[in-house]
PDB file of C-alpha atoms in Angstrom:
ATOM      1  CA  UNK A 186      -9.827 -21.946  -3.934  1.00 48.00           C
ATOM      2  CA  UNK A 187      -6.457 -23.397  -2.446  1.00 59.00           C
ATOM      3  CA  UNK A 188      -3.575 -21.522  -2.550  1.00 59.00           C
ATOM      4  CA  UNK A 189      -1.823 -23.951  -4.701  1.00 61.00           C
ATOM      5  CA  UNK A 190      -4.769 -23.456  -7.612  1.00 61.00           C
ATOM      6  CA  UNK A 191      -4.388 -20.180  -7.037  1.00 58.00           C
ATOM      7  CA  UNK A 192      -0.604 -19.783  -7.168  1.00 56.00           C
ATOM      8  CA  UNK A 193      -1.400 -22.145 -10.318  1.00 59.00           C
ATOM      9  CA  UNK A 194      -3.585 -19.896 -12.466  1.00 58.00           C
ATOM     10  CA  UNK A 195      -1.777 -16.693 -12.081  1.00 56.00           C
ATOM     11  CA  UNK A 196       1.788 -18.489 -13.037  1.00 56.00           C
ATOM     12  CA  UNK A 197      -0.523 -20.036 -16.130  1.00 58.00           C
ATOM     13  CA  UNK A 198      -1.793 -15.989 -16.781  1.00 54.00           C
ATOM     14  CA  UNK A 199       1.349 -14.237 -16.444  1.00 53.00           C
ATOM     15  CA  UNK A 200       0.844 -12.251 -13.211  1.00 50.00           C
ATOM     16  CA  UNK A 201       2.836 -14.122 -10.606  1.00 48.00           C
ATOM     17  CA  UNK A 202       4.628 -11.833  -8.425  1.00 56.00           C
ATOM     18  CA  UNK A 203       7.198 -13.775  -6.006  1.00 58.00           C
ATOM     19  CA  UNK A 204       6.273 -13.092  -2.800  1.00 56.00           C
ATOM     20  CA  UNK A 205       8.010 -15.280   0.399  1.00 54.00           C
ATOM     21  CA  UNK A 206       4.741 -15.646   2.871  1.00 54.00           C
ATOM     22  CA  UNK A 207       7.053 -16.556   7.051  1.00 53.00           C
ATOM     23  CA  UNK A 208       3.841 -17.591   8.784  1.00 48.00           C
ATOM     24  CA  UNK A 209       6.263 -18.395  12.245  1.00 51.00           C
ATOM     25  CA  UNK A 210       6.554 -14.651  11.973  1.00 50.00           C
ATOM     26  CA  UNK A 211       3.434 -13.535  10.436  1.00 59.00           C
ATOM     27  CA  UNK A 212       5.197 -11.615   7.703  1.00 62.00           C
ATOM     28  CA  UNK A 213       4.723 -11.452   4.123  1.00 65.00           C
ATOM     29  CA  UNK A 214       7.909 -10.200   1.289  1.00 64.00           C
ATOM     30  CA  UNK A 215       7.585  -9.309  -2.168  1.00 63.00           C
ATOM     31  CA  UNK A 216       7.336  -9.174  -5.072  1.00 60.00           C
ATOM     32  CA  UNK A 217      11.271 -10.921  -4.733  1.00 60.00           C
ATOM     33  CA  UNK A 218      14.031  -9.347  -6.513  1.00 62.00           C
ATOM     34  CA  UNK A 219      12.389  -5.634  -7.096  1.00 66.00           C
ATOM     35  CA  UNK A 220      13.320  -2.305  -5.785  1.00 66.00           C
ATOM     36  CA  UNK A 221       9.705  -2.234  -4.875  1.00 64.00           C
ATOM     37  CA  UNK A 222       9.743  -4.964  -2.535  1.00 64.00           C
ATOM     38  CA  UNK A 223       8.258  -4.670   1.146  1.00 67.00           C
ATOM     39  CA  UNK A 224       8.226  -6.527   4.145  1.00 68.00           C
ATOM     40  CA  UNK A 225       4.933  -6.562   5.913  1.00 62.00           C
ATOM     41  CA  UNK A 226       2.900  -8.110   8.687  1.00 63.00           C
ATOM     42  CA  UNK A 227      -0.325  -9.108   8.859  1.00 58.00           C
ATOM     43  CA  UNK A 228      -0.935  -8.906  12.513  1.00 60.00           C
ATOM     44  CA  UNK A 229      -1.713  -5.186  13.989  1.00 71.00           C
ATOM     45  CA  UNK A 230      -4.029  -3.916  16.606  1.00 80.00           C
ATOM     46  CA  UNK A 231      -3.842  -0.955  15.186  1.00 85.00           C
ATOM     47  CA  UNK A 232      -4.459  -1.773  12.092  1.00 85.00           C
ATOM     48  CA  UNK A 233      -7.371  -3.471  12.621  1.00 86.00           C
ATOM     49  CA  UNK A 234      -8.807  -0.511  14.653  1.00 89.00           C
ATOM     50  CA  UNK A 235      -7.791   2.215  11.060  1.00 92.00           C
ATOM     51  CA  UNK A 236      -9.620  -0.915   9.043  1.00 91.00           C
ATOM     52  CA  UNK A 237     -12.156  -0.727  10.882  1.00 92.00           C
ATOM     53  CA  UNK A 238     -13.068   3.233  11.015  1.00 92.00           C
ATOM     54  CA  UNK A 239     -12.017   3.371   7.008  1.00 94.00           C
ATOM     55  CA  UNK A 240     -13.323   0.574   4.420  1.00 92.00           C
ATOM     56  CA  UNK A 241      -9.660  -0.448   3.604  1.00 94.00           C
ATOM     57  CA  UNK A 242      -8.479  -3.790   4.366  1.00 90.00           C
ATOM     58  CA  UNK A 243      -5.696  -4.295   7.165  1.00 87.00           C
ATOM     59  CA  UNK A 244      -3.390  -5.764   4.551  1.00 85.00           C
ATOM     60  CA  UNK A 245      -3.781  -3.006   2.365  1.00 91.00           C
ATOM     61  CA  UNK A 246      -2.767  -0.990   5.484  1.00 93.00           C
ATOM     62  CA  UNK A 247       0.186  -3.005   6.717  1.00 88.00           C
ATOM     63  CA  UNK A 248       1.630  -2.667   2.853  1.00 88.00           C
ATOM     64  CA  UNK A 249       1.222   1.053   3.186  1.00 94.00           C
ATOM     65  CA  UNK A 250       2.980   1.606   6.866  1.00 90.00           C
ATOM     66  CA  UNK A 251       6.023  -0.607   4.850  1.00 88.00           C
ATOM     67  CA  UNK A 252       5.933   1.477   2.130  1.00 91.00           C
ATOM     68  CA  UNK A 253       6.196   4.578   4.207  1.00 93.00           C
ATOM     69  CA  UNK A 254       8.683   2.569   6.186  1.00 88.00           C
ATOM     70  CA  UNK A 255      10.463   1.694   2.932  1.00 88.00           C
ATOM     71  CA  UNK A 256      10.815   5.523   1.728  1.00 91.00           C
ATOM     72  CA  UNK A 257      11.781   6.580   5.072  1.00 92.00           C
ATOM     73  CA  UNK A 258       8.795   9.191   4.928  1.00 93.00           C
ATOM     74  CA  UNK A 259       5.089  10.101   6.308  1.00 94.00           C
ATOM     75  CA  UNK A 260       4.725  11.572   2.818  1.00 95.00           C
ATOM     76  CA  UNK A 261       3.484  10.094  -0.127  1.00 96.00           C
ATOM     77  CA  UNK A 262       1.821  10.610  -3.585  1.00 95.00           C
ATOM     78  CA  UNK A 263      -0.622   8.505  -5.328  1.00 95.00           C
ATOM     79  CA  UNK A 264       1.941   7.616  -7.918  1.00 93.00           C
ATOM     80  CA  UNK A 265       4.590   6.258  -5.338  1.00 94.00           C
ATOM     81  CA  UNK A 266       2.257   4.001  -3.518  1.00 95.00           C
ATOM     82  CA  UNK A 267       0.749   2.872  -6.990  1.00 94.00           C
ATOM     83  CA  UNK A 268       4.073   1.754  -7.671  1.00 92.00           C
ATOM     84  CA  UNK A 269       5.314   0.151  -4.563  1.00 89.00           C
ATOM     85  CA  UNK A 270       1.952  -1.766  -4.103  1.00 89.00           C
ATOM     86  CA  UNK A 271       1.666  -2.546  -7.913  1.00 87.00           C
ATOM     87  CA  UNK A 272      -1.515  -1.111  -8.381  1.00 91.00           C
ATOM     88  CA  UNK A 273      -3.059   1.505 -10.364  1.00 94.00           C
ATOM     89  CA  UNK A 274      -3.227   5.175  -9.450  1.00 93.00           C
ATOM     90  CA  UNK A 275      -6.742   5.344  -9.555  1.00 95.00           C
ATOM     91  CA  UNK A 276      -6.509   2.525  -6.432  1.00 96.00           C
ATOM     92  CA  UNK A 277      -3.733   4.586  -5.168  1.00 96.00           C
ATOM     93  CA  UNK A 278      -5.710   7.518  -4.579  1.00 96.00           C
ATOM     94  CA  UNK A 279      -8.884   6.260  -3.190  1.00 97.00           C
ATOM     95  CA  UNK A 280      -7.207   4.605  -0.736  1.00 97.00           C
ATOM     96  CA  UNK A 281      -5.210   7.904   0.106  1.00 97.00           C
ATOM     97  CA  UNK A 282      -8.581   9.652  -0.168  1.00 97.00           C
ATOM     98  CA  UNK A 283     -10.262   7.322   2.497  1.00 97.00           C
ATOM     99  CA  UNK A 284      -7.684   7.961   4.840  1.00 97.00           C
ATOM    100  CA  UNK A 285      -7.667  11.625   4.497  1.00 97.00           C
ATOM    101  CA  UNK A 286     -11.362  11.367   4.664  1.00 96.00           C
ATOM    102  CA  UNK A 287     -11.284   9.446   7.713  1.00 95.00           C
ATOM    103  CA  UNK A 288      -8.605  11.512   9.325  1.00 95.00           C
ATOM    104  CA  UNK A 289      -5.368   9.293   8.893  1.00 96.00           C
ATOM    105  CA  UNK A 290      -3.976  11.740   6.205  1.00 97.00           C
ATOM    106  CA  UNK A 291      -3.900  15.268   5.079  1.00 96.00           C
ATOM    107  CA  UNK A 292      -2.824  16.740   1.775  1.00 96.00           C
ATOM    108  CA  UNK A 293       0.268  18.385   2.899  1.00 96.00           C
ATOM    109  CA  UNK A 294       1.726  19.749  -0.766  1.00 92.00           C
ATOM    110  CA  UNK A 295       1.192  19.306  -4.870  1.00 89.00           C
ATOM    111  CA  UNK A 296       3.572  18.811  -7.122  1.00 81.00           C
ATOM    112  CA  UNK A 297       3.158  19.303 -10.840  1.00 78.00           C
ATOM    113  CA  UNK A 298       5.826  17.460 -12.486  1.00 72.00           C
ATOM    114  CA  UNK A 299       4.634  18.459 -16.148  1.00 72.00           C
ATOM    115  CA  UNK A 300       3.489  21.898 -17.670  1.00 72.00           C
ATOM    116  CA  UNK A 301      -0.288  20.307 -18.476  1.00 76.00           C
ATOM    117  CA  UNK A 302      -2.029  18.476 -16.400  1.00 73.00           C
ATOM    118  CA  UNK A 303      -3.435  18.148 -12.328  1.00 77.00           C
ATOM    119  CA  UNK A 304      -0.784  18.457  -9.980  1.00 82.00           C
ATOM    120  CA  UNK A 305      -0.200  15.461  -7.924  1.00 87.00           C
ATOM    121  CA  UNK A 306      -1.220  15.638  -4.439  1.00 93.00           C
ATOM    122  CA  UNK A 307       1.713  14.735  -1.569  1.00 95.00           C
ATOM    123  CA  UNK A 308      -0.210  13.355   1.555  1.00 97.00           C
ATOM    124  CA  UNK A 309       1.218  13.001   5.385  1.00 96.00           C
ATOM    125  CA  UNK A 310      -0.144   9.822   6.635  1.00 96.00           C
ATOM    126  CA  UNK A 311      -0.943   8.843  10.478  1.00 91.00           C
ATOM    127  CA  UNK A 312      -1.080   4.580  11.234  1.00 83.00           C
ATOM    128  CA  UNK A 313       0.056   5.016  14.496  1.00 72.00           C
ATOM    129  CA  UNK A 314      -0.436   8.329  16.368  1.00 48.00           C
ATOM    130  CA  UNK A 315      -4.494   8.910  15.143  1.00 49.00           C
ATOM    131  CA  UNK A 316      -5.939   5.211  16.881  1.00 42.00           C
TER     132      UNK A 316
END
């Protein structure tokens, strides 16, 4: 499918997100005009080497290192990178699950922001020292 068809049929089903793609600088922004929006590159050694020992992508890597770049943190939750990645928190934490599986990330704290209910687990994640 070419990008244009496919830019076309999620304008026509309501779930374009802006997103700005620089490929002189290999780097990807969006979605435009939210407090979630990242800046991320899709062009890492590194990242390719994590992808490669874990089953996750290296784009769904590079928007996680500019997430954690974003918040100015190591740490983060399952909700927070559901939210900055616009995806669900089931998605959120198998992909935090891999990576502490794998050895990029260990469960560092839980908070439990209600009386009822599993307490969210706060993970410290490694892209760059572990490869």
């Amino acid at each position: 499918m070419s990008l244009r068809l496919f830019l076309l049929f999620q304008a026509e089903n309501g779930i374009f997100s802006h997103f700005k793609i620089s490929y002189s600088y290999k780097k990807i922004a969006g979605p435009l005009g939210k407090p979630e929006q990242i800046t991320y590159s899709y062009a890492s050694e590194e990242l390719h080497a994590i992808s490669k020992a874990t089953s996750l992508g290296v784009s769904t890597l590079q928007k996680l290192k500019s997430v954690l770049r974003k918040l100015s943190s190591e740490e983060i939750s399952s909700q927070e990178l559901a939210q900055y990645m616009q995806i669900t928190q089931r998605s959120a934490r198998r992909i935090l699950t891999e990576l502490e599986e794998k050895g990029f990330a260990e469960i560092v704290a839980e908070e439990k922001p209600y009386m009822r209910g599993r307490p969210r687990k706060v993970y410290k994640i490694w892209l760059e020292q572990k490869v």
